[in-house]
Amino acid sequence: MNIQDYDTLQPDDEWRNSHYIFENGDGTKYTVQVTPALYGGINVICNETSLWRWHGENDIKFLCGNNNKWTKRALIQIMNYHDARIAELIEE
């Protein structure tokens, strides 16, 4: 997976707003923006065409916009990466 990360917050922040540009295994390019959701979870905006909510451990809910199984798979992949990256930064 090829990921360009444009993180904007300091490593000691528990929640992060992040921006990823990546290609998953099938060659599709995604632009993903991640921000905390007001009532829990993390809002995930994909290609500015769909909105999802991430609750961790492969739990993602489609909210609105374009919905397909390929986008869902890609978002689970990038959000697992995001969670691991944040966990590493918090440990530092």
Tab-separated table of N, CA, C and O in Angstrom:
chain	number	residue	atom	x	y	z
A	1	MET	N	0.848	-1.164	0.000
A	1	MET	CA	0.000	0.000	0.000
A	1	MET	C	0.900	1.236	0.000
A	1	MET	O	1.801	1.349	0.804
A	2	ASN	N	0.645	2.163	-0.902
A	2	ASN	CA	1.395	3.399	-1.007
A	2	ASN	C	0.602	4.502	-0.313
A	2	ASN	O	-0.513	4.809	-0.708
A	3	ILE	N	1.182	5.101	0.743
A	3	ILE	CA	0.449	6.089	1.531
A	3	ILE	C	1.265	7.367	1.638
A	3	ILE	O	2.418	7.348	2.003
A	4	GLN	N	0.632	8.488	1.303
A	4	GLN	CA	1.194	9.796	1.584
A	4	GLN	C	0.402	10.344	2.758
A	4	GLN	O	-0.816	10.430	2.696
A	5	ASP	N	1.083	10.705	3.832
A	5	ASP	CA	0.419	11.122	5.054
A	5	ASP	C	0.643	12.608	5.279
A	5	ASP	O	1.760	13.075	5.279
A	6	TYR	N	-0.430	13.354	5.470
A	6	TYR	CA	-0.346	14.781	5.745
A	6	TYR	C	-0.935	15.047	7.125
A	6	TYR	O	-1.988	15.630	7.273
A	7	ASP	N	-0.248	14.584	8.164
A	7	ASP	CA	-0.725	14.743	9.525
A	7	ASP	C	-0.504	16.182	9.984
A	7	ASP	O	0.530	16.771	9.725
A	8	THR	N	-1.488	16.752	10.678
A	8	THR	CA	-1.409	18.162	11.036
A	8	THR	C	-1.299	18.427	12.529
A	8	THR	O	-1.152	19.571	12.926
A	9	LEU	N	-1.374	17.413	13.380
A	9	LEU	CA	-1.344	17.645	14.816
A	9	LEU	C	-0.061	17.119	15.451
A	9	LEU	O	0.701	16.390	14.841
A	10	GLN	N	0.151	17.477	16.693
A	10	GLN	CA	1.335	17.054	17.429
A	10	GLN	C	1.181	15.610	17.910
A	10	GLN	O	0.065	15.160	18.175
A	11	PRO	N	2.305	14.888	18.104
A	11	PRO	CA	2.241	13.477	18.502
A	11	PRO	C	1.553	13.222	19.832
A	11	PRO	O	1.076	12.139	20.080
A	12	ASP	N	1.481	14.205	20.738
A	12	ASP	CA	0.873	13.954	22.036
A	12	ASP	C	-0.644	14.144	22.035
A	12	ASP	O	-1.287	13.966	23.051
A	13	ASP	N	-1.244	14.496	20.906
A	13	ASP	CA	-2.694	14.619	20.821
A	13	ASP	C	-3.318	13.240	20.679
A	13	ASP	O	-2.901	12.440	19.864
A	14	GLU	N	-4.359	12.977	21.497
A	14	GLU	CA	-4.994	11.649	21.450
A	14	GLU	C	-5.761	11.433	20.154
A	14	GLU	O	-5.693	10.370	19.560
A	15	TRP	N	-6.527	12.417	19.720
A	15	TRP	CA	-7.285	12.309	18.476
A	15	TRP	C	-6.592	13.111	17.402
A	15	TRP	O	-6.044	14.160	17.649
A	16	ARG	N	-6.651	12.662	16.198
A	16	ARG	CA	-5.967	13.333	15.097
A	16	ARG	C	-6.905	13.584	13.936
A	16	ARG	O	-7.704	12.747	13.583
A	17	ASN	N	-6.709	14.740	13.326
A	17	ASN	CA	-7.267	14.990	12.007
A	17	ASN	C	-6.160	14.586	11.047
A	17	ASN	O	-5.044	15.072	11.164
A	18	SER	N	-6.431	13.712	10.135
A	18	SER	CA	-5.410	13.233	9.213
A	18	SER	C	-5.943	13.235	7.789
A	18	SER	O	-7.145	13.171	7.563
A	19	HIS	N	-5.015	13.278	6.871
A	19	HIS	CA	-5.328	13.278	5.447
A	19	HIS	C	-4.418	12.247	4.790
A	19	HIS	O	-3.204	12.315	4.958
A	20	TYR	N	-5.001	11.293	4.095
A	20	TYR	CA	-4.228	10.245	3.434
A	20	TYR	C	-4.555	10.216	1.947
A	20	TYR	O	-5.710	10.370	1.566
A	21	ILE	N	-3.547	9.992	1.153
A	21	ILE	CA	-3.722	9.690	-0.265
A	21	ILE	C	-3.045	8.336	-0.454
A	21	ILE	O	-1.859	8.195	-0.160
A	22	PHE	N	-3.791	7.329	-0.890
A	22	PHE	CA	-3.195	5.997	-1.003
A	22	PHE	C	-3.845	5.205	-2.124
A	22	PHE	O	-4.921	5.527	-2.601
A	23	GLU	N	-3.122	4.184	-2.553
A	23	GLU	CA	-3.629	3.208	-3.509
A	23	GLU	C	-3.653	1.861	-2.818
A	23	GLU	O	-2.657	1.446	-2.239
A	24	ASN	N	-4.788	1.200	-2.879
A	24	ASN	CA	-4.853	-0.137	-2.289
A	24	ASN	C	-4.368	-1.161	-3.306
A	24	ASN	O	-3.848	-0.803	-4.363
A	25	GLY	N	-4.519	-2.423	-3.024
A	25	GLY	CA	-3.971	-3.478	-3.867
A	25	GLY	C	-4.501	-3.540	-5.283
A	25	GLY	O	-3.830	-4.039	-6.178
A	26	ASP	N	-5.705	-3.026	-5.543
A	26	ASP	CA	-6.248	-3.109	-6.905
A	26	ASP	C	-5.896	-1.901	-7.764
A	26	ASP	O	-6.338	-1.789	-8.895
A	27	GLY	N	-5.092	-0.961	-7.222
A	27	GLY	CA	-4.636	0.178	-8.001
A	27	GLY	C	-5.543	1.396	-7.968
A	27	GLY	O	-5.239	2.412	-8.573
A	28	THR	N	-6.647	1.322	-7.255
A	28	THR	CA	-7.542	2.463	-7.147
A	28	THR	C	-6.935	3.484	-6.189
A	28	THR	O	-6.444	3.124	-5.130
A	29	LYS	N	-6.995	4.755	-6.559
A	29	LYS	CA	-6.442	5.812	-5.719
A	29	LYS	C	-7.557	6.431	-4.874
A	29	LYS	O	-8.627	6.743	-5.382
A	30	TYR	N	-7.278	6.598	-3.583
A	30	TYR	CA	-8.239	7.160	-2.644
A	30	TYR	C	-7.634	8.371	-1.948
A	30	TYR	O	-6.450	8.386	-1.622
A	31	THR	N	-8.464	9.365	-1.690
A	31	THR	CA	-8.118	10.489	-0.831
A	31	THR	C	-9.064	10.412	0.359
A	31	THR	O	-10.282	10.389	0.186
A	32	VAL	N	-8.485	10.341	1.560
A	32	VAL	CA	-9.291	10.125	2.762
A	32	VAL	C	-8.957	11.196	3.795
A	32	VAL	O	-7.789	11.446	4.075
A	33	GLN	N	-10.001	11.805	4.352
A	33	GLN	CA	-9.855	12.758	5.451
A	33	GLN	C	-10.500	12.145	6.681
A	33	GLN	O	-11.619	11.620	6.602
A	34	VAL	N	-9.806	12.223	7.812
A	34	VAL	CA	-10.239	11.594	9.054
A	34	VAL	C	-10.354	12.666	10.133
A	34	VAL	O	-9.428	13.459	10.317
A	35	THR	N	-11.488	12.678	10.848
A	35	THR	CA	-11.686	13.633	11.937
A	35	THR	C	-12.615	13.010	12.987
A	35	THR	O	-13.484	12.203	12.631
A	36	PRO	N	-12.445	13.336	14.259
A	36	PRO	CA	-13.326	12.759	15.288
A	36	PRO	C	-14.789	13.110	15.047
A	36	PRO	O	-15.106	14.232	14.647
A	37	ALA	N	-15.658	12.145	15.291
A	37	ALA	CA	-17.103	12.371	15.191
A	37	ALA	C	-17.611	12.924	16.526
A	37	ALA	O	-17.122	12.545	17.590
A	38	LEU	N	-18.583	13.790	16.473
A	38	LEU	CA	-19.079	14.480	17.657
A	38	LEU	C	-19.574	13.514	18.734
A	38	LEU	O	-19.319	13.711	19.909
A	39	TYR	N	-20.271	12.459	18.343
A	39	TYR	CA	-20.868	11.550	19.327
A	39	TYR	C	-20.191	10.183	19.366
A	39	TYR	O	-20.810	9.187	19.688
A	40	GLY	N	-18.916	10.126	19.035
A	40	GLY	CA	-18.149	8.885	19.102
A	40	GLY	C	-17.763	8.376	17.737
A	40	GLY	O	-18.430	8.642	16.736
A	41	GLY	N	-16.658	7.688	17.702
A	41	GLY	CA	-16.134	7.177	16.447
A	41	GLY	C	-15.347	8.241	15.706
A	41	GLY	O	-15.049	9.318	16.239
A	42	ILE	N	-15.017	7.946	14.473
A	42	ILE	CA	-14.239	8.843	13.634
A	42	ILE	C	-14.940	8.972	12.293
A	42	ILE	O	-15.256	7.968	11.647
A	43	ASN	N	-15.195	10.211	11.875
A	43	ASN	CA	-15.753	10.438	10.546
A	43	ASN	C	-14.663	10.247	9.504
A	43	ASN	O	-13.543	10.730	9.679
A	44	VAL	N	-14.997	9.537	8.441
A	44	VAL	CA	-14.069	9.263	7.355
A	44	VAL	C	-14.712	9.749	6.055
A	44	VAL	O	-15.764	9.259	5.657
A	45	ILE	N	-14.087	10.735	5.432
A	45	ILE	CA	-14.573	11.265	4.162
A	45	ILE	C	-13.697	10.680	3.068
A	45	ILE	O	-12.469	10.815	3.105
A	46	CYS	N	-14.308	10.020	2.107
A	46	CYS	CA	-13.559	9.351	1.038
A	46	CYS	C	-13.805	10.044	-0.297
A	46	CYS	O	-14.949	10.115	-0.759
A	47	ASN	N	-12.730	10.536	-0.902
A	47	ASN	CA	-12.781	11.179	-2.223
A	47	ASN	C	-13.815	12.305	-2.306
A	47	ASN	O	-14.281	12.637	-3.381
A	48	GLU	N	-14.197	12.847	-1.175
A	48	GLU	CA	-15.224	13.879	-1.086
A	48	GLU	C	-16.539	13.460	-1.743
A	48	GLU	O	-17.337	14.292	-2.167
A	49	THR	N	-16.758	12.145	-1.820
A	49	THR	CA	-18.001	11.629	-2.400
A	49	THR	C	-18.769	10.716	-1.459
A	49	THR	O	-19.902	10.338	-1.767
A	50	SER	N	-18.164	10.328	-0.330
A	50	SER	CA	-18.887	9.487	0.622
A	50	SER	C	-18.395	9.754	2.039
A	50	SER	O	-17.254	10.141	2.258
A	51	LEU	N	-19.304	9.543	2.992
A	51	LEU	CA	-19.011	9.741	4.411
A	51	LEU	C	-19.298	8.442	5.147
A	51	LEU	O	-20.349	7.823	4.958
A	52	TRP	N	-18.354	8.063	6.003
A	52	TRP	CA	-18.436	6.830	6.781
A	52	TRP	C	-18.089	7.151	8.231
A	52	TRP	O	-17.473	8.168	8.510
A	53	ARG	N	-18.461	6.266	9.170
A	53	ARG	CA	-18.039	6.414	10.564
A	53	ARG	C	-17.304	5.148	10.986
A	53	ARG	O	-17.808	4.039	10.849
A	54	TRP	N	-16.105	5.342	11.505
A	54	TRP	CA	-15.229	4.259	11.954
A	54	TRP	C	-15.323	4.127	13.465
A	54	TRP	O	-15.215	5.113	14.193
A	55	HIS	N	-15.510	2.865	13.935
A	55	HIS	CA	-15.562	2.587	15.373
A	55	HIS	C	-14.463	1.624	15.806
A	55	HIS	O	-14.503	1.105	16.910
A	56	GLY	N	-13.487	1.389	14.948
A	56	GLY	CA	-12.377	0.499	15.288
A	56	GLY	C	-12.704	-0.958	15.025
A	56	GLY	O	-13.858	-1.336	14.809
A	57	GLU	N	-11.657	-1.775	14.994
A	57	GLU	CA	-11.783	-3.222	14.832
A	57	GLU	C	-12.669	-3.606	13.645
A	57	GLU	O	-13.587	-4.413	13.768
A	58	ASN	N	-12.405	-3.008	12.489
A	58	ASN	CA	-13.118	-3.293	11.233
A	58	ASN	C	-14.596	-2.921	11.258
A	58	ASN	O	-15.364	-3.372	10.412
A	59	ASP	N	-15.011	-2.103	12.224
A	59	ASP	CA	-16.399	-1.662	12.329
A	59	ASP	C	-16.538	-0.299	11.657
A	59	ASP	O	-16.148	0.725	12.215
A	60	ILE	N	-17.070	-0.294	10.440
A	60	ILE	CA	-17.268	0.947	9.698
A	60	ILE	C	-18.716	1.002	9.209
A	60	ILE	O	-19.269	-0.007	8.763
A	61	LYS	N	-19.329	2.167	9.340
A	61	LYS	CA	-20.733	2.326	8.952
A	61	LYS	C	-20.826	3.364	7.835
A	61	LYS	O	-20.298	4.465	7.949
A	62	PHE	N	-21.521	3.019	6.769
A	62	PHE	CA	-21.777	3.955	5.680
A	62	PHE	C	-22.833	4.957	6.126
A	62	PHE	O	-23.863	4.591	6.673
A	63	LEU	N	-22.570	6.262	5.889
A	63	LEU	CA	-23.527	7.297	6.272
A	63	LEU	C	-24.215	7.930	5.068
A	63	LEU	O	-25.430	8.101	5.079
A	64	CYS	N	-23.444	8.326	4.047
A	64	CYS	CA	-24.078	8.928	2.875
A	64	CYS	C	-23.087	9.025	1.716
A	64	CYS	O	-21.892	8.896	1.903
A	65	GLY	N	-23.626	9.238	0.503
A	65	GLY	CA	-22.786	9.362	-0.691
A	65	GLY	C	-22.699	8.063	-1.458
A	65	GLY	O	-23.644	7.280	-1.469
A	66	ASN	N	-21.562	7.839	-2.105
A	66	ASN	CA	-21.346	6.620	-2.892
A	66	ASN	C	-20.989	5.462	-1.976
A	66	ASN	O	-20.074	5.555	-1.171
A	67	ASN	N	-21.714	4.354	-2.117
A	67	ASN	CA	-21.508	3.186	-1.266
A	67	ASN	C	-21.230	1.969	-2.141
A	67	ASN	O	-22.050	1.607	-2.977
A	68	ASN	N	-20.047	1.374	-1.969
A	68	ASN	CA	-19.772	0.094	-2.623
A	68	ASN	C	-18.789	-0.711	-1.791
A	68	ASN	O	-18.084	-0.172	-0.937
A	69	LYS	N	-18.760	-2.015	-2.037
A	69	LYS	CA	-17.955	-2.904	-1.200
A	69	LYS	C	-16.459	-2.652	-1.375
A	69	LYS	O	-15.681	-2.884	-0.460
A	70	TRP	N	-16.022	-2.158	-2.533
A	70	TRP	CA	-14.590	-1.926	-2.768
A	70	TRP	C	-14.102	-0.737	-1.949
A	70	TRP	O	-13.016	-0.781	-1.375
A	71	THR	N	-14.898	0.316	-1.894
A	71	THR	CA	-14.538	1.469	-1.071
A	71	THR	C	-14.514	1.078	0.397
A	71	THR	O	-13.604	1.448	1.138
A	72	LYS	N	-15.502	0.300	0.816
A	72	LYS	CA	-15.545	-0.154	2.212
A	72	LYS	C	-14.293	-0.938	2.563
A	72	LYS	O	-13.679	-0.697	3.611
A	73	ARG	N	-13.873	-1.850	1.715
A	73	ARG	CA	-12.645	-2.628	1.965
A	73	ARG	C	-11.419	-1.730	2.071
A	73	ARG	O	-10.578	-1.906	2.935
A	74	ALA	N	-11.319	-0.757	1.169
A	74	ALA	CA	-10.176	0.164	1.182
A	74	ALA	C	-10.176	1.016	2.450
A	74	ALA	O	-9.111	1.258	3.040
A	75	LEU	N	-11.351	1.464	2.883
A	75	LEU	CA	-11.413	2.280	4.089
A	75	LEU	C	-11.062	1.483	5.338
A	75	LEU	O	-10.405	2.001	6.243
A	76	ILE	N	-11.475	0.241	5.397
A	76	ILE	CA	-11.069	-0.611	6.523
A	76	ILE	C	-9.549	-0.747	6.533
A	76	ILE	O	-8.914	-0.652	7.587
A	77	GLN	N	-8.951	-0.920	5.370
A	77	GLN	CA	-7.498	-1.043	5.263
A	77	GLN	C	-6.794	0.226	5.759
A	77	GLN	O	-5.885	0.157	6.586
A	78	ILE	N	-7.205	1.390	5.303
A	78	ILE	CA	-6.529	2.624	5.706
A	78	ILE	C	-6.821	2.965	7.164
A	78	ILE	O	-5.955	3.486	7.868
A	79	MET	N	-7.999	2.649	7.665
A	79	MET	CA	-8.299	2.972	9.059
A	79	MET	C	-7.561	2.053	10.026
A	79	MET	O	-7.184	2.480	11.115
A	80	ASN	N	-7.319	0.809	9.647
A	80	ASN	CA	-6.471	-0.048	10.473
A	80	ASN	C	-5.057	0.510	10.526
A	80	ASN	O	-4.414	0.522	11.576
A	81	TYR	N	-4.566	1.008	9.387
A	81	TYR	CA	-3.259	1.669	9.352
A	81	TYR	C	-3.272	2.920	10.247
A	81	TYR	O	-2.357	3.144	11.044
A	82	HIS	N	-4.315	3.721	10.131
A	82	HIS	CA	-4.443	4.946	10.933
A	82	HIS	C	-4.415	4.623	12.425
A	82	HIS	O	-3.681	5.255	13.194
A	83	ASP	N	-5.193	3.634	12.861
A	83	ASP	CA	-5.237	3.261	14.277
A	83	ASP	C	-3.872	2.816	14.777
A	83	ASP	O	-3.446	3.184	15.874
A	84	ALA	N	-3.164	2.009	13.979
A	84	ALA	CA	-1.829	1.533	14.371
A	84	ALA	C	-0.855	2.704	14.467
A	84	ALA	O	-0.031	2.771	15.392
A	85	ARG	N	-0.934	3.640	13.522
A	85	ARG	CA	-0.044	4.789	13.509
A	85	ARG	C	-0.291	5.681	14.726
A	85	ARG	O	0.639	6.143	15.381
A	86	ILE	N	-1.535	5.911	15.048
A	86	ILE	CA	-1.869	6.740	16.206
A	86	ILE	C	-1.402	6.055	17.486
A	86	ILE	O	-0.864	6.709	18.387
A	87	ALA	N	-1.589	4.754	17.603
A	87	ALA	CA	-1.130	4.027	18.771
A	87	ALA	C	0.378	4.168	18.958
A	87	ALA	O	0.861	4.362	20.082
A	88	GLU	N	1.132	4.096	17.880
A	88	GLU	CA	2.585	4.283	17.953
A	88	GLU	C	2.935	5.692	18.426
A	88	GLU	O	3.826	5.870	19.247
A	89	LEU	N	2.248	6.700	17.905
A	89	LEU	CA	2.539	8.086	18.289
A	89	LEU	C	2.203	8.357	19.751
A	89	LEU	O	2.923	9.099	20.429
A	90	ILE	N	1.135	7.759	20.240
A	90	ILE	CA	0.741	7.953	21.641
A	90	ILE	C	1.774	7.310	22.567
A	90	ILE	O	2.065	7.845	23.634
A	91	GLU	N	2.332	6.160	22.161
A	91	GLU	CA	3.333	5.470	22.985
A	91	GLU	C	4.642	6.231	23.098
A	91	GLU	O	5.380	6.064	24.038
A	92	GLU	N	4.946	7.074	22.100
A	92	GLU	CA	6.221	7.797	22.114
A	92	GLU	C	6.321	8.780	23.249
A	92	GLU	O	5.497	9.353	23.746
